[in-house]
């Protein structure tokens, strides 16, 4: 999701937010000497640092800690896939959010596709971040945007919207809006915002 969050800002936010024992645990888990045990730390992060919001980041503290653990460990695509498939919703969300920091290339696209099939809006929002903007093909990406509009995920979650919005996305959004109006249903405000970014189909 687009945000000013970086690994350094997440670590600083956690240091400011966590009680000393929790911060000491995270410091130890991130130490290179502790690297072989990073998967165990990933699994217990919510119990160690809490599930509450981390001020200034828009993320739960556990998500931020898990992103840091993943980035430090730099697992390969097979490990990332296993963590995602075996994880609960919160762990899957953290994997998706960490993807831009991981050396997986396009190999994690199936995880994004899986999340976009879910009915969990937080997973969907995590799936349309910078990794999706960089790796989803145009057809997949347009449908991801439409999924956000349809499910009520704010389009502020979509990384690269201003850069990737095109005439075909505008056509799809126009069709969606027309169907909503024909059914007597309101059109989400985000449709107009996205259309303002996309060239009109006749302009291309």
XYZ file of N, CA and C in Angstrom:
612
model
N 0.847 -1.191 0.000
C 0.000 0.000 0.000
C 0.880 1.238 0.000
N 0.517 2.255 -0.765
C 1.347 3.444 -0.777
C 1.396 4.089 0.593
N 2.575 4.373 1.079
C 2.725 5.002 2.388
C 4.164 5.468 2.503
N 4.433 6.343 3.484
C 5.826 6.744 3.694
C 6.622 5.709 4.464
N 6.020 4.553 4.745
C 6.708 3.543 5.540
C 7.933 3.001 4.804
N 9.043 2.946 5.492
C 10.225 2.238 5.026
C 10.629 1.308 6.161
N 11.584 0.446 5.905
C 12.032 -0.441 6.971
C 12.548 0.358 8.164
N 13.281 1.434 7.891
C 13.814 2.245 8.983
C 12.698 2.930 9.770
N 11.685 3.452 9.062
C 10.604 4.136 9.782
C 9.763 3.140 10.573
N 9.600 1.938 10.039
C 8.860 0.922 10.798
C 9.619 0.550 12.068
N 10.925 0.391 11.939
C 11.704 0.017 13.134
C 11.678 1.142 14.158
N 11.778 2.388 13.697
C 11.742 3.513 14.624
C 10.378 3.619 15.298
N 9.316 3.401 14.536
C 7.972 3.468 15.110
C 7.775 2.385 16.160
N 8.277 1.194 15.895
C 8.179 0.116 16.882
C 8.992 0.437 18.125
N 10.170 0.990 17.949
C 11.005 1.342 19.106
C 10.303 2.372 19.985
N 9.600 3.301 19.369
C 8.879 4.323 20.135
C 7.642 3.758 20.815
N 7.043 2.743 20.203
C 5.738 2.251 20.642
C 5.828 1.096 21.641
N 6.786 0.227 21.470
C 6.820 -1.006 22.246
C 7.354 -0.778 23.657
N 6.836 -1.592 24.564
C 7.412 -1.630 25.899
C 8.823 -2.222 25.798
N 9.710 -1.868 26.728
C 11.104 -2.335 26.629
C 11.264 -3.839 26.433
N 10.498 -4.698 27.143
C 10.705 -6.138 26.898
C 10.364 -6.554 25.466
N 9.282 -5.976 24.914
C 8.902 -6.327 23.544
C 9.934 -5.811 22.546
N 10.442 -4.607 22.772
C 11.440 -4.061 21.860
C 12.743 -4.851 21.945
N 13.083 -5.287 23.158
C 14.293 -6.102 23.313
C 14.139 -7.431 22.581
N 12.939 -8.012 22.647
C 12.700 -9.263 21.915
C 12.886 -9.045 20.421
N 12.305 -7.953 19.892
C 12.411 -7.698 18.463
C 13.860 -7.442 18.057
N 14.591 -6.678 18.855
C 16.000 -6.427 18.569
C 16.778 -7.739 18.492
N 16.499 -8.632 19.446
C 17.165 -9.925 19.417
C 16.781 -10.753 18.219
N 15.486 -10.719 17.846
C 15.021 -11.511 16.706
C 15.615 -11.011 15.396
N 15.909 -9.708 15.333
C 16.477 -9.134 14.111
C 17.998 -9.224 14.054
N 18.619 -9.622 15.137
C 20.076 -9.748 15.172
C 20.512 -10.840 14.186
N 21.519 -10.571 13.369
C 21.971 -11.599 12.423
C 22.299 -12.927 13.082
N 22.734 -12.890 14.322
C 23.061 -14.136 15.022
C 21.818 -14.981 15.278
N 20.653 -14.320 15.313
C 19.401 -15.040 15.567
C 18.692 -15.440 14.282
N 19.290 -15.144 13.137
C 18.641 -15.339 11.852
C 18.104 -16.750 11.626
N 18.794 -17.822 12.056
C 18.237 -19.153 11.814
C 16.870 -19.378 12.449
N 16.528 -18.604 13.473
C 15.240 -18.780 14.133
C 14.186 -17.780 13.719
N 14.380 -17.138 12.570
C 13.475 -16.049 12.208
C 12.053 -16.528 11.945
N 11.882 -17.739 11.440
C 10.519 -18.216 11.168
C 9.734 -18.407 12.462
N 10.397 -18.875 13.493
C 9.719 -19.009 14.785
C 9.333 -17.636 15.318
N 10.218 -16.656 15.155
C 9.905 -15.290 15.586
C 8.737 -14.729 14.788
N 8.714 -14.999 13.491
C 7.609 -14.556 12.638
C 6.277 -15.086 13.166
N 6.271 -16.354 13.574
C 5.030 -16.985 14.028
C 4.517 -16.401 15.334
N 5.411 -15.972 16.218
C 4.973 -15.503 17.542
C 4.981 -13.981 17.657
N 5.198 -13.284 16.541
C 5.350 -11.828 16.607
C 4.150 -11.139 17.234
N 2.946 -11.591 16.914
C 1.753 -10.926 17.452
C 1.702 -11.033 18.973
N 2.117 -12.173 19.502
C 2.119 -12.332 20.963
C 3.205 -11.471 21.608
N 4.280 -11.265 20.906
C 5.416 -10.539 21.473
C 5.254 -9.025 21.405
N 4.735 -8.519 20.281
C 4.667 -7.059 20.112
C 3.241 -6.526 20.104
N 2.259 -7.423 20.045
C 0.866 -6.989 20.089
C 0.255 -6.820 18.712
N -1.074 -6.853 18.700
C -1.826 -6.745 17.447
C -2.417 -5.356 17.241
N -2.223 -4.465 18.204
C -2.802 -3.136 18.111
C -2.128 -2.277 17.062
N -2.735 -1.130 16.743
C -2.172 -0.261 15.704
C -0.835 0.339 16.107
N 0.020 0.484 15.122
C 1.320 1.122 15.329
C 1.201 2.562 14.846
N 1.208 3.527 15.746
C 0.973 4.928 15.363
C 1.892 5.398 14.239
N 1.292 6.134 13.319
C 2.056 6.742 12.246
C 2.339 5.852 11.062
N 1.886 4.588 11.102
C 2.200 3.671 10.010
C 0.970 3.138 9.285
N -0.181 3.151 9.936
C -1.363 2.543 9.347
C -1.357 1.033 9.415
N -0.445 0.470 10.189
C -0.301 -0.980 10.290
C -0.431 -1.427 11.734
N -0.859 -2.678 11.952
C -0.709 -3.266 13.284
C 0.767 -3.460 13.605
N 1.102 -3.408 14.881
C 2.496 -3.592 15.287
C 3.042 -4.932 14.818
N 2.214 -5.982 14.886
C 2.690 -7.300 14.471
C 3.033 -7.335 12.992
N 2.248 -6.650 12.164
C 2.559 -6.593 10.734
C 3.927 -5.955 10.520
N 4.167 -4.825 11.200
C 5.438 -4.127 11.037
C 6.603 -5.015 11.464
N 6.457 -5.705 12.588
C 7.526 -6.584 13.054
C 7.780 -7.718 12.066
N 6.710 -8.284 11.539
C 6.871 -9.384 10.586
C 7.511 -8.917 9.286
N 7.165 -7.717 8.824
C 7.806 -7.179 7.628
C 9.313 -7.048 7.857
N 9.692 -6.535 9.027
C 11.118 -6.392 9.339
C 11.819 -7.744 9.389
N 11.173 -8.721 9.985
C 11.767 -10.056 10.065
C 11.952 -10.661 8.676
N 10.942 -10.514 7.826
C 11.047 -11.039 6.470
C 12.153 -10.330 5.688
N 12.199 -9.008 5.795
C 13.215 -8.262 5.054
C 14.618 -8.631 5.509
N 14.795 -8.833 6.809
C 16.113 -9.194 7.325
C 16.528 -10.601 6.879
N 15.551 -11.510 6.839
C 15.864 -12.891 6.471
C 16.029 -13.066 4.966
N 15.351 -12.221 4.171
C 15.414 -12.294 2.702
C 15.178 -13.711 2.191
N 14.049 -14.331 2.553
C 13.802 -15.710 2.122
C 13.554 -15.814 0.625
N 13.776 -17.023 0.093
C 13.518 -17.234 -1.324
C 12.014 -17.404 -1.564
N 11.643 -17.491 -2.827
C 10.227 -17.534 -3.186
C 9.531 -18.763 -2.614
N 10.222 -19.889 -2.568
C 9.588 -21.105 -2.041
C 9.253 -20.948 -0.565
N 10.141 -20.333 0.193
C 9.882 -20.110 1.617
C 8.758 -19.109 1.808
N 8.757 -18.055 1.021
C 7.692 -17.052 1.113
C 6.344 -17.691 0.793
N 6.310 -18.518 -0.233
C 5.068 -19.196 -0.594
C 4.592 -20.099 0.540
N 5.508 -20.827 1.155
C 5.123 -21.715 2.259
C 4.584 -20.926 3.441
N 5.248 -19.829 3.797
C 4.771 -19.009 4.912
C 3.370 -18.482 4.644
N 3.149 -18.041 3.415
C 1.832 -17.519 3.055
C 0.776 -18.615 3.127
N 1.054 -19.748 2.527
C 0.057 -20.818 2.461
C -0.266 -21.371 3.845
N 0.710 -21.406 4.727
C 0.505 -21.974 6.057
C 0.038 -20.931 7.069
N 0.082 -19.662 6.707
C -0.195 -18.607 7.669
C -1.669 -18.308 7.833
N -1.988 -17.629 8.945
C -3.341 -17.114 9.114
C -3.453 -15.805 8.340
N -4.609 -15.151 8.432
C -4.830 -13.945 7.625
C -3.808 -12.861 7.943
N -3.472 -12.690 9.220
C -2.514 -11.654 9.591
C -1.122 -11.966 9.041
N -0.709 -13.223 9.106
C 0.597 -13.605 8.581
C 0.640 -13.460 7.062
N -0.459 -13.811 6.409
C -0.520 -13.640 4.949
C -0.423 -12.165 4.576
N -1.105 -11.329 5.340
C -1.057 -9.888 5.074
C 0.372 -9.369 5.194
N 1.083 -9.804 6.218
C 2.461 -9.361 6.401
C 3.348 -9.814 5.249
N 3.149 -11.035 4.788
C 3.921 -11.519 3.641
C 3.673 -10.630 2.427
N 2.419 -10.321 2.157
C 2.091 -9.486 1.002
C 2.723 -8.103 1.120
N 2.662 -7.528 2.313
C 3.218 -6.191 2.516
C 4.738 -6.180 2.385
N 5.363 -7.298 2.718
C 6.829 -7.370 2.666
C 7.366 -7.681 1.276
N 6.522 -8.102 0.347
C 7.010 -8.567 -0.953
C 7.943 -7.585 -1.660
N 7.680 -6.260 -1.630
C 8.611 -5.368 -2.326
C 10.037 -5.408 -1.778
N 10.197 -5.902 -0.548
C 11.517 -5.940 0.086
C 12.226 -7.274 -0.111
N 11.579 -8.233 -0.770
C 12.103 -9.596 -0.821
C 12.639 -9.953 -2.205
N 13.666 -10.816 -2.256
C 14.294 -11.184 -3.528
C 13.542 -12.307 -4.235
N 12.277 -12.035 -4.579
C 11.439 -13.085 -5.157
C 11.063 -12.810 -6.609
N 11.434 -11.660 -7.142
C 11.060 -11.348 -8.514
C 9.562 -11.466 -8.718
N 9.180 -12.017 -9.853
C 7.754 -12.193 -10.154
C 7.195 -13.503 -9.613
N 8.003 -14.269 -8.892
C 7.574 -15.596 -8.455
C 6.472 -15.560 -7.401
N 6.252 -14.409 -6.777
C 5.201 -14.312 -5.759
C 3.889 -13.782 -6.312
N 3.801 -13.577 -7.619
C 2.536 -13.114 -8.204
C 1.364 -14.033 -7.850
N 1.536 -15.373 -7.827
C 0.402 -16.221 -7.435
C -0.151 -15.909 -6.041
N 0.691 -15.417 -5.139
C 0.200 -15.054 -3.808
C -0.707 -13.828 -3.902
N -0.325 -12.864 -4.717
C -1.165 -11.686 -4.933
C -2.494 -12.105 -5.560
N -2.428 -12.981 -6.531
C -3.655 -13.457 -7.182
C -4.559 -14.159 -6.183
N -3.971 -14.959 -5.297
C -4.759 -15.640 -4.278
C -5.442 -14.641 -3.349
N -4.703 -13.641 -2.910
C -5.275 -12.642 -2.009
C -6.403 -11.871 -2.677
N -6.273 -11.620 -3.958
C -7.309 -10.871 -4.671
C -8.576 -11.686 -4.865
N -8.482 -13.000 -4.699
C -9.690 -13.835 -4.752
C -10.385 -13.908 -3.403
N -9.762 -13.387 -2.368
C -10.297 -13.492 -1.009
C -11.425 -12.491 -0.797
N -12.136 -12.685 0.304
C -13.180 -11.751 0.714
C -12.737 -10.915 1.904
N -11.450 -10.922 2.178
C -10.877 -10.178 3.292
C -10.298 -8.872 2.747
N -10.952 -7.759 3.063
C -10.521 -6.483 2.497
C -9.102 -6.093 2.896
N -8.663 -6.517 4.064
C -7.304 -6.177 4.474
C -6.274 -6.943 3.649
N -6.607 -8.162 3.275
C -5.721 -8.910 2.376
C -5.696 -8.272 0.994
N -6.863 -7.879 0.516
C -6.938 -7.246 -0.799
C -6.111 -5.962 -0.812
N -6.265 -5.151 0.231
C -5.508 -3.897 0.307
C -4.010 -4.159 0.320
N -3.590 -5.198 1.044
C -2.156 -5.528 1.079
C -1.666 -6.034 -0.270
N -2.554 -6.672 -1.021
C -2.160 -7.278 -2.292
C -1.951 -6.267 -3.406
N -2.505 -5.059 -3.285
C -2.432 -4.096 -4.392
C -1.373 -3.022 -4.150
N -0.374 -3.360 -3.356
C 0.705 -2.432 -3.065
C 1.755 -2.375 -4.165
N 2.947 -1.905 -3.840
C 4.001 -1.717 -4.859
C 4.396 -2.985 -5.602
N 4.326 -4.147 -4.951
C 4.689 -5.379 -5.646
C 3.726 -5.639 -6.800
N 2.430 -5.471 -6.557
C 1.446 -5.673 -7.621
C 1.642 -4.661 -8.739
N 1.915 -3.418 -8.368
C 2.124 -2.390 -9.386
C 3.307 -2.742 -10.283
N 4.309 -3.389 -9.716
C 5.514 -3.721 -10.477
C 5.385 -5.009 -11.281
N 4.558 -5.946 -10.814
C 4.610 -7.295 -11.391
C 3.316 -7.803 -12.015
N 2.167 -7.242 -11.676
C 0.944 -7.741 -12.299
C 0.862 -7.276 -13.745
N 0.448 -8.175 -14.619
C 0.178 -7.783 -15.996
C -1.005 -6.821 -16.029
N -1.113 -6.073 -17.120
C -2.130 -5.015 -17.200
C -3.529 -5.547 -16.940
N -3.863 -6.685 -17.548
C -5.214 -7.247 -17.373
C -5.459 -7.592 -15.910
N -4.499 -8.239 -15.267
C -4.639 -8.597 -13.858
C -4.761 -7.350 -12.990
N -3.928 -6.356 -13.293
C -3.906 -5.159 -12.469
C -5.226 -4.405 -12.562
N -5.778 -4.277 -13.767
C -7.060 -3.591 -13.916
C -8.142 -4.288 -13.102
N -8.162 -5.610 -13.154
C -9.179 -6.343 -12.395
C -8.947 -6.207 -10.890
N -7.698 -6.043 -10.482
C -7.424 -5.793 -9.067
C -8.013 -4.458 -8.640
N -7.879 -3.434 -9.489
C -8.470 -2.131 -9.179
C -9.983 -2.255 -9.089
N -10.575 -2.963 -10.043
C -12.025 -3.130 -10.025
C -12.471 -3.907 -8.789
N -11.682 -4.879 -8.373
C -12.002 -5.632 -7.156
C -12.028 -4.692 -5.956
N -11.091 -3.773 -5.897
C -11.071 -2.812 -4.798
C -12.345 -1.966 -4.802
N -12.722 -1.467 -5.964
C -13.926 -0.641 -6.059
C -15.154 -1.449 -5.652
N -15.228 -2.668 -6.129
C -16.393 -3.521 -5.869
C -16.514 -3.880 -4.390
N -15.379 -4.095 -3.722
C -15.406 -4.544 -2.325
C -15.305 -3.398 -1.326
N -15.074 -2.191 -1.814
C -14.982 -1.050 -0.910
C -13.602 -0.799 -0.348
N -12.573 -1.424 -0.929
C -11.201 -1.124 -0.513
C -10.823 0.224 -1.120
N -10.432 1.204 -0.324
C -10.098 2.526 -0.882
C -8.987 2.437 -1.917
N -9.141 3.186 -2.994
C -8.132 3.138 -4.046
C -6.826 3.788 -3.621
N -6.807 4.438 -2.474
C -5.529 4.911 -1.932
C -4.610 3.739 -1.612
N -5.163 2.540 -1.486
C -4.336 1.355 -1.237
C -3.600 0.896 -2.488
N -4.039 1.331 -3.660
C -3.494 0.837 -4.925
C -2.239 1.620 -5.291
N -1.115 0.966 -5.239
C 0.143 1.614 -5.636
C 0.179 1.792 -7.150
N 0.711 2.912 -7.605
C 0.902 3.126 -9.027
C -0.356 3.443 -9.800
N -1.442 3.798 -9.123
C -2.699 4.036 -9.833
C -2.550 5.156 -10.858
N -1.929 6.243 -10.469
C -1.793 7.374 -11.392
C -0.938 7.003 -12.603
N 0.029 6.105 -12.420
C 0.915 5.726 -13.513
C 0.309 4.663 -14.425
N -0.501 3.752 -13.851
C -0.965 2.613 -14.633
C -2.399 2.745 -15.134
N -3.160 3.700 -14.600
C -4.540 3.874 -15.070
C -4.531 4.179 -16.564
N -5.335 3.425 -17.328
C -5.335 3.601 -18.777
C -6.765 3.613 -19.302
N -6.883 3.724 -20.621
C -8.203 3.829 -21.234
C -9.043 2.578 -20.992
N -8.410 1.409 -20.966
C -9.180 0.184 -20.735
C -9.723 0.147 -19.315
N -8.935 0.602 -18.340
C -9.451 0.693 -16.977
C -10.615 1.671 -16.929
N -10.507 2.785 -17.640
C -11.605 3.752 -17.673
C -12.864 3.110 -18.238
N -12.718 2.320 -19.300
C -13.883 1.643 -19.879
C -14.523 0.696 -18.871
N -13.696 -0.073 -18.172
C -14.221 -1.019 -17.190
C -14.942 -0.294 -16.059
N -14.375 0.814 -15.617
C -15.001 1.576 -14.545
C -16.295 2.228 -15.010
N -16.309 2.718 -16.255
C -17.540 3.280 -16.820
C -18.643 2.219 -16.865
N -18.275 1.006 -17.284
C -19.251 -0.078 -17.344
C -19.769 -0.423 -15.954
N -18.854 -0.485 -14.998
C -19.243 -0.773 -13.616
C -20.216 0.288 -13.101
N -19.892 1.564 -13.347
C -20.747 2.655 -12.880
C -22.116 2.584 -13.543
N -22.145 2.267 -14.837
C -23.419 2.175 -15.547
C -24.285 1.051 -14.984
N -23.670 -0.071 -14.674
C -24.418 -1.191 -14.098
C -24.986 -0.816 -12.734
N -24.207 -0.107 -11.926
C -24.675 0.317 -10.610
C -25.872 1.264 -10.737
N -25.748 2.221 -11.654
C -26.838 3.183 -11.822
C -28.099 2.484 -12.336
N -27.929 1.552 -13.263
C -29.083 0.832 -13.807
C -29.797 0.026 -12.733
N -29.034 -0.430 -11.757
C -29.627 -1.209 -10.660
C -30.114 -0.325 -9.525
N -29.988 1.001 -9.692
C -30.423 1.915 -8.644
C -29.513 1.916 -7.435
N -28.256 1.581 -7.660
C -27.304 1.519 -6.560
C -26.296 2.648 -6.687
N -25.776 3.142 -5.561
C -24.835 4.260 -5.636
C -23.506 3.834 -6.258
N -22.854 4.767 -6.907
C -21.531 4.540 -7.486
C -20.496 5.046 -6.496
N -19.566 4.203 -6.081
C -18.538 4.651 -5.124
C -17.794 5.884 -5.628
N -17.478 6.775 -4.710
C -16.757 7.990 -5.081
C -15.407 7.680 -5.726
N -14.811 6.562 -5.347
C -13.503 6.217 -5.895
C -13.538 6.013 -7.410
N -14.711 5.682 -7.963
C -14.799 5.501 -9.409
C -14.461 6.809 -10.121
N -15.060 7.898 -9.655
C -14.778 9.199 -10.270
C -13.312 9.583 -10.090
N -12.749 9.275 -8.934
C -11.351 9.613 -8.697
C -10.436 8.836 -9.658
N -10.743 7.554 -9.845
C -9.924 6.756 -10.752
C -10.106 7.211 -12.198
N -11.332 7.550 -12.584
C -11.581 8.008 -13.942
C -10.853 9.317 -14.231
N -10.691 10.133 -13.205
C -9.972 11.393 -13.392
C -8.492 11.152 -13.693
N -7.979 9.994 -13.281
C -6.569 9.671 -13.523
C -6.362 8.974 -14.860
N -7.409 8.316 -15.353
C -7.277 7.504 -16.558
C -7.694 8.308 -17.792
N -6.994 8.130 -18.910
C -7.444 8.775 -20.136
C -8.764 8.180 -20.590
N -9.614 9.008 -21.180
C -10.884 8.507 -21.702
C -10.602 7.549 -22.840
N -11.411 6.472 -22.974
C -11.161 5.514 -24.046
C -10.980 6.143 -25.425
N -11.688 7.236 -25.719
C -11.576 7.857 -27.038
C -10.266 8.622 -27.223
N -9.547 8.822 -26.095
C -8.296 9.569 -26.185
C -7.102 8.690 -26.555
N -7.323 7.368 -26.551
C -6.205 6.474 -26.824
C -6.335 5.849 -28.202
